[in-house]
Short mmCIF file of C-alpha atoms in Angstrom, two decimals:
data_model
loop_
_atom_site.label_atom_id
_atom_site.label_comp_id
_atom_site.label_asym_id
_atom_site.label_seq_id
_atom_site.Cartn_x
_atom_site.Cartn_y
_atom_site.Cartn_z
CA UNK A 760 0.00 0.00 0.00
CA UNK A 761 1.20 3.46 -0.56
CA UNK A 762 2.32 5.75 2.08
CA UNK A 763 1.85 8.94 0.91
CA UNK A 764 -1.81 10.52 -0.73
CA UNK A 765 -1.18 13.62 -2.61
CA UNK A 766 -3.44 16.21 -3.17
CA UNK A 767 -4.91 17.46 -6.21
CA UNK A 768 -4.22 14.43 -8.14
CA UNK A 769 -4.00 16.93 -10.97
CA UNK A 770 -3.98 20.99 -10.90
CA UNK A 771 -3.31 22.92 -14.39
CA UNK A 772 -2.36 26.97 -13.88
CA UNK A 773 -1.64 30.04 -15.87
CA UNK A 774 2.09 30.54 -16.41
CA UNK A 775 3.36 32.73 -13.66
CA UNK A 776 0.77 31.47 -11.19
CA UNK A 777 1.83 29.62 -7.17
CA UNK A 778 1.17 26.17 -7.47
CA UNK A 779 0.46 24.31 -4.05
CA UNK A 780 0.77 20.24 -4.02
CA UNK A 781 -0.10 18.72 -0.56
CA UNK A 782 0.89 15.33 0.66
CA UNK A 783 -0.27 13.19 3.52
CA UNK A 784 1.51 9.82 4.87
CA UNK A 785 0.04 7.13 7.42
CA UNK A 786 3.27 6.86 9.83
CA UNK A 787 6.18 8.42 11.36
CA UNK A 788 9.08 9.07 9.10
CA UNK A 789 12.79 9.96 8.76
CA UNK A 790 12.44 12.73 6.05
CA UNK A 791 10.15 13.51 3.58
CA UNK A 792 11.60 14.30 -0.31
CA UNK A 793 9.82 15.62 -3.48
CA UNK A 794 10.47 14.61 -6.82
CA UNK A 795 9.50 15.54 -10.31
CA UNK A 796 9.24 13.17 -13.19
CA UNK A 797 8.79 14.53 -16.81
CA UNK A 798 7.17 12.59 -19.34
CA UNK A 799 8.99 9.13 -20.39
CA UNK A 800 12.19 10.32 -18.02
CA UNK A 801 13.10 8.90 -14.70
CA UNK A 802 12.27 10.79 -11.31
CA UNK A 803 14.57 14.01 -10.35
CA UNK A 804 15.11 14.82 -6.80
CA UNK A 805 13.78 18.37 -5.93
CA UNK A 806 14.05 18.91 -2.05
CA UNK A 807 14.69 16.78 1.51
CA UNK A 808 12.99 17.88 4.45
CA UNK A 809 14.13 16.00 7.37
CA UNK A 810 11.45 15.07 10.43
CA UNK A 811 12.43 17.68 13.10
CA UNK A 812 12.61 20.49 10.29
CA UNK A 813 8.99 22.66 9.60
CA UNK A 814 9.94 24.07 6.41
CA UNK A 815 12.79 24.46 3.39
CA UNK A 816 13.69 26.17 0.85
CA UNK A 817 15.14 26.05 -2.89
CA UNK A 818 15.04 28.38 -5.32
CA UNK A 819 11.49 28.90 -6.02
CA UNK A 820 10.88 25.62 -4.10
CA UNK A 821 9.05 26.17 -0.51
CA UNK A 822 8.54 22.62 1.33
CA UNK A 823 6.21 22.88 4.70
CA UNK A 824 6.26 19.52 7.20
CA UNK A 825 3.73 19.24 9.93
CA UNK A 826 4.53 15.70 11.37
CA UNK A 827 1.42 16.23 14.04
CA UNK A 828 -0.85 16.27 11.24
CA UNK A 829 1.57 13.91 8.77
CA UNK A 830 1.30 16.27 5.68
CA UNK A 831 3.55 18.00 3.59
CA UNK A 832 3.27 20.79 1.40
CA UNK A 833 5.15 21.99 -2.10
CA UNK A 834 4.76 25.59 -3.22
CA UNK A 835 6.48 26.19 -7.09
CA UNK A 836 5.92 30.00 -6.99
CA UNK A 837 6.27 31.67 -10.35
CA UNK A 838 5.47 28.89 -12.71
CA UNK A 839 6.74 27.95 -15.72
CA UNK A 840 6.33 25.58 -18.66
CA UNK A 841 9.07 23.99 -17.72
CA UNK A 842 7.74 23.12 -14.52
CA UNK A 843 4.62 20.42 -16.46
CA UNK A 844 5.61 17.51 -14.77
CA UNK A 845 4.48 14.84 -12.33
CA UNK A 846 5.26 15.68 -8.90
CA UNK A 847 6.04 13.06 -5.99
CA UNK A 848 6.56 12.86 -2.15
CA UNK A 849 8.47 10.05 -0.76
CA UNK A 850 8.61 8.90 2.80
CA UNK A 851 11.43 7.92 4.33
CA UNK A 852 9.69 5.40 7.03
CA UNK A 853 11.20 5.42 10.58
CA UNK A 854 10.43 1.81 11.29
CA UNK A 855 11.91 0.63 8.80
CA UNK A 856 15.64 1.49 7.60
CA UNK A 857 15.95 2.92 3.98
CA UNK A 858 12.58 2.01 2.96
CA UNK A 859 11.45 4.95 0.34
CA UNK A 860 7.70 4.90 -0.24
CA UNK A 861 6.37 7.24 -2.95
CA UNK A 862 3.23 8.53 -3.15
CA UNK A 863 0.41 8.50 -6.15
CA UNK A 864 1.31 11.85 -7.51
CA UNK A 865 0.20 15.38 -8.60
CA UNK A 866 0.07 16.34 -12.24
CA UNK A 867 0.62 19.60 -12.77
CA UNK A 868 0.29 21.13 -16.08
CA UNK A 869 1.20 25.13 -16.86
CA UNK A 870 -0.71 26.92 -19.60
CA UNK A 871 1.29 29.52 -21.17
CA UNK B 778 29.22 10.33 -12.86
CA UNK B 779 27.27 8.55 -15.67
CA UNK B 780 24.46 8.61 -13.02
CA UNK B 781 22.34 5.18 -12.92
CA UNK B 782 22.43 3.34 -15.99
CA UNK B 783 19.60 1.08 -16.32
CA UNK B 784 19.15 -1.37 -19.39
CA UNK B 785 17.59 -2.44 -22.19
CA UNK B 786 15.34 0.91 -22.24
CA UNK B 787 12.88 -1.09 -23.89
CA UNK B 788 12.07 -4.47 -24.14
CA UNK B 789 9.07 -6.24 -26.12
CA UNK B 790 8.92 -10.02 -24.90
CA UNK B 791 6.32 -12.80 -25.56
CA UNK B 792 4.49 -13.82 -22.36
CA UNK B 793 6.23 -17.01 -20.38
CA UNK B 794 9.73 -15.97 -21.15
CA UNK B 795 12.37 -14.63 -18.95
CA UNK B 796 13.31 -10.96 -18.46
CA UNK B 797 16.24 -9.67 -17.01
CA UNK B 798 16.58 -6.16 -16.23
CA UNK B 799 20.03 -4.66 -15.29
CA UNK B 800 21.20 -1.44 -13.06
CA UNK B 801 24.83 -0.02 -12.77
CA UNK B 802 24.53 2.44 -9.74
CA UNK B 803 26.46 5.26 -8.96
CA UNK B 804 29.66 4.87 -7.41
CA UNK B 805 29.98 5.03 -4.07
CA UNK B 806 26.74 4.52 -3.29
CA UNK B 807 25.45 1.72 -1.07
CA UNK B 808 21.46 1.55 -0.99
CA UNK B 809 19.92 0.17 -3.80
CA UNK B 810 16.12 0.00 -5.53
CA UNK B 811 14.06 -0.81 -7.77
CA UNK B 812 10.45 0.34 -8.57
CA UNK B 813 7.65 -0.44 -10.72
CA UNK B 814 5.47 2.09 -12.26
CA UNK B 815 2.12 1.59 -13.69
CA UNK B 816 -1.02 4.25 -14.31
CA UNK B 817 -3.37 1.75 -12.24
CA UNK B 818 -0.95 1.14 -9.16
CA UNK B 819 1.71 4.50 -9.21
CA UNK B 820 5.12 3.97 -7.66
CA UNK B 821 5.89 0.80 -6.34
CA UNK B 822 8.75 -0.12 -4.48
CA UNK B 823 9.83 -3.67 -5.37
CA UNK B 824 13.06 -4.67 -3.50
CA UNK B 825 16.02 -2.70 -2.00
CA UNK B 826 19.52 -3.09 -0.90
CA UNK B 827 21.81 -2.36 2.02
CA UNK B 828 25.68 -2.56 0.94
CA UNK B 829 24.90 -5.78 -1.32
CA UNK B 830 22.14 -7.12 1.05
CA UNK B 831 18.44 -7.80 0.33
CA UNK B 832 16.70 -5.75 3.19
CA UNK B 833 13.06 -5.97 2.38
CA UNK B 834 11.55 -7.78 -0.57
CA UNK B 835 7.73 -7.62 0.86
CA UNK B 836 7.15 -5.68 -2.66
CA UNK B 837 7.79 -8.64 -5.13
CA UNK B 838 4.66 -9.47 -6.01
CA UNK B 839 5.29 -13.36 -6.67
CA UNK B 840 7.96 -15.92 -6.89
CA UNK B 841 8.20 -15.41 -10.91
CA UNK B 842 10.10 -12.04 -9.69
CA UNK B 843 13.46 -12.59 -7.96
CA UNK B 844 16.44 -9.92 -7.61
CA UNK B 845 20.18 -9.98 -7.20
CA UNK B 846 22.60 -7.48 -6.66
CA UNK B 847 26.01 -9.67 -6.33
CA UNK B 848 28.89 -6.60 -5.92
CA UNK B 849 28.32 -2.92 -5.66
CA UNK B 850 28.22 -2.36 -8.81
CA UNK B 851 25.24 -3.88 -10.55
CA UNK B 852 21.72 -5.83 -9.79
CA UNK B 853 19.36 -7.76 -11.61
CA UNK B 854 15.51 -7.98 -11.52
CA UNK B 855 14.15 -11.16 -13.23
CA UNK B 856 10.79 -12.05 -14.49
CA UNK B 857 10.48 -15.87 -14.86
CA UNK B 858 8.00 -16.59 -16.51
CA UNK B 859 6.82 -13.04 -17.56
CA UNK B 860 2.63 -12.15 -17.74
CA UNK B 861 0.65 -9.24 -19.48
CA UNK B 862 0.24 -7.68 -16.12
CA UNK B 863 4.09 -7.48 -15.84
CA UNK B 864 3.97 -5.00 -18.55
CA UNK B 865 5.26 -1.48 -16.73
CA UNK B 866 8.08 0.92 -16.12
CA UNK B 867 10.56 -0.57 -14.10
CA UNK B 868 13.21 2.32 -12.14
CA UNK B 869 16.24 1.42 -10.26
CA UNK B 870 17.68 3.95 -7.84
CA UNK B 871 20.84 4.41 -5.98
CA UNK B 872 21.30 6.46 -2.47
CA UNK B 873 24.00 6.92 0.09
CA UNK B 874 23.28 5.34 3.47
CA UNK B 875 24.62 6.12 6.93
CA UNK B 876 23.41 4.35 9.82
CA UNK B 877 19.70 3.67 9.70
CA UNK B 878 18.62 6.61 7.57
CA UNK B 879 19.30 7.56 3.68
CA UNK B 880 21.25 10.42 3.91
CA UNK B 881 20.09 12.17 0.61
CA UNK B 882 18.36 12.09 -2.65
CA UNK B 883 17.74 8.94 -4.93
CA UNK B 884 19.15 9.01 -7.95
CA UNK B 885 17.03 7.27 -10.67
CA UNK B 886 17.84 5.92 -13.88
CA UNK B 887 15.86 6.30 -16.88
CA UNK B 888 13.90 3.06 -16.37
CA UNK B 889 13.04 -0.19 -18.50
CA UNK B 890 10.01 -0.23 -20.12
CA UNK B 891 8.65 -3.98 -20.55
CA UNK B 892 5.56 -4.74 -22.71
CA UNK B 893 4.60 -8.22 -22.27
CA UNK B 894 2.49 -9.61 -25.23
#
């Protein structure tokens, strides 16, 4: 079963426009990582956020943790084309060393 | 760093023969997994390894699947005999491990793509 639920399964925005991606996992972790996967290509690390951290940032990356509530958040502010892609959270589970769950994905799509 | 090589890229097989699938991590690194990826199930992680050692395999879905990774260097996921319904994206993905915890990011290779007729 998958860890990690993320919410919208799929969100399309005007170019220039915040987009918001929200995952929620089932039980206590190590870190928490998103990941983008283009089209056909293999999945591309974007940012680690580690249990006793609340938030991160990179670039126009913003990553929010709130382990009480066991969600995370991703804010890509200032779209861009480039940024269509399939975004992931991952779980890094504390009961169980190294074991990387990934959850169903948002697809977000940017209209120019 | 080549990054994770990952081969054949594609592979078109009949149903009830044997696949192998083949990763070269990156160097250095000492956690090792692979995924499958369909539309219906997402992201699923498979096996992975701990310096050479099988740590969980509870994703396999049945004995046809089997995995090997015998040096640091490269693993193998078979499919004996393949099915339709083994028809998917399969990643592998290397990390750096300290302890109990990955320290970092997983680097992924480009992934096998097996249709099963």
């Amino acid at each position: 079963s998958q860890q990690g639920e993320e919410d919208p399964q799929a969100l399309s925005i005007q170019e220039g426009e915040n987009a918001t991606m929200n995952c929620s996992y089932k039980t206590s972790i190590n870190n928490l990582q998103w990941y983008r996967q283009n089209s056909g290509r293999g999945l591309v690390h974007l940012i680690l956020i580690r249990s006793n951290e609340r938030e991160k940032h990179s670039g126009r990356l913003r990553v929010t943790l709130d382990t009480s509530k066991k969600s995370s958040s991703l804010l890509i502010t200032a779209s861009r084309a480039a940024d269509t892609a399939s975004y992931f959270c991952a779980t890094d589970l504390y009961s169980s060393a190294s074991k990387i769950i990934f959850g169903s994905g948002t697809r977000l799509s940017i209209r120019p | 760093d080549a990054g994770v090589i990952q081969s054949p890229r594609h592979e078109v097989t009949e149903m009830g023969q044997e696949v192998t699938l083949r990763c070269k991590p990156i160097s250095g690194h000492n956690s090792l997994f692979w995924y499958r990826q369909t539309m219906m199930r997402g992201l699923e992680l498979l096996i992975y390894f701990n310096n050479n050692v099988p740590i969980d395999d509870s994703g396999m879905p049945e004995d046809r699947f089997s995995a090997k990774m015998p040096n640091a260097s490269f693993s193998t996921l078979k499919i004996q005999p393949s099915e339709p319904r083994d028809s998917a994206v399969y990643f592998c993905a290397s990390s750096l491990r300290r302890g109990m915890v990955v320290t970092g990011e997983l680097f992924f290779g480009e992934g096998s793509r097996l249709t099963v007729l």
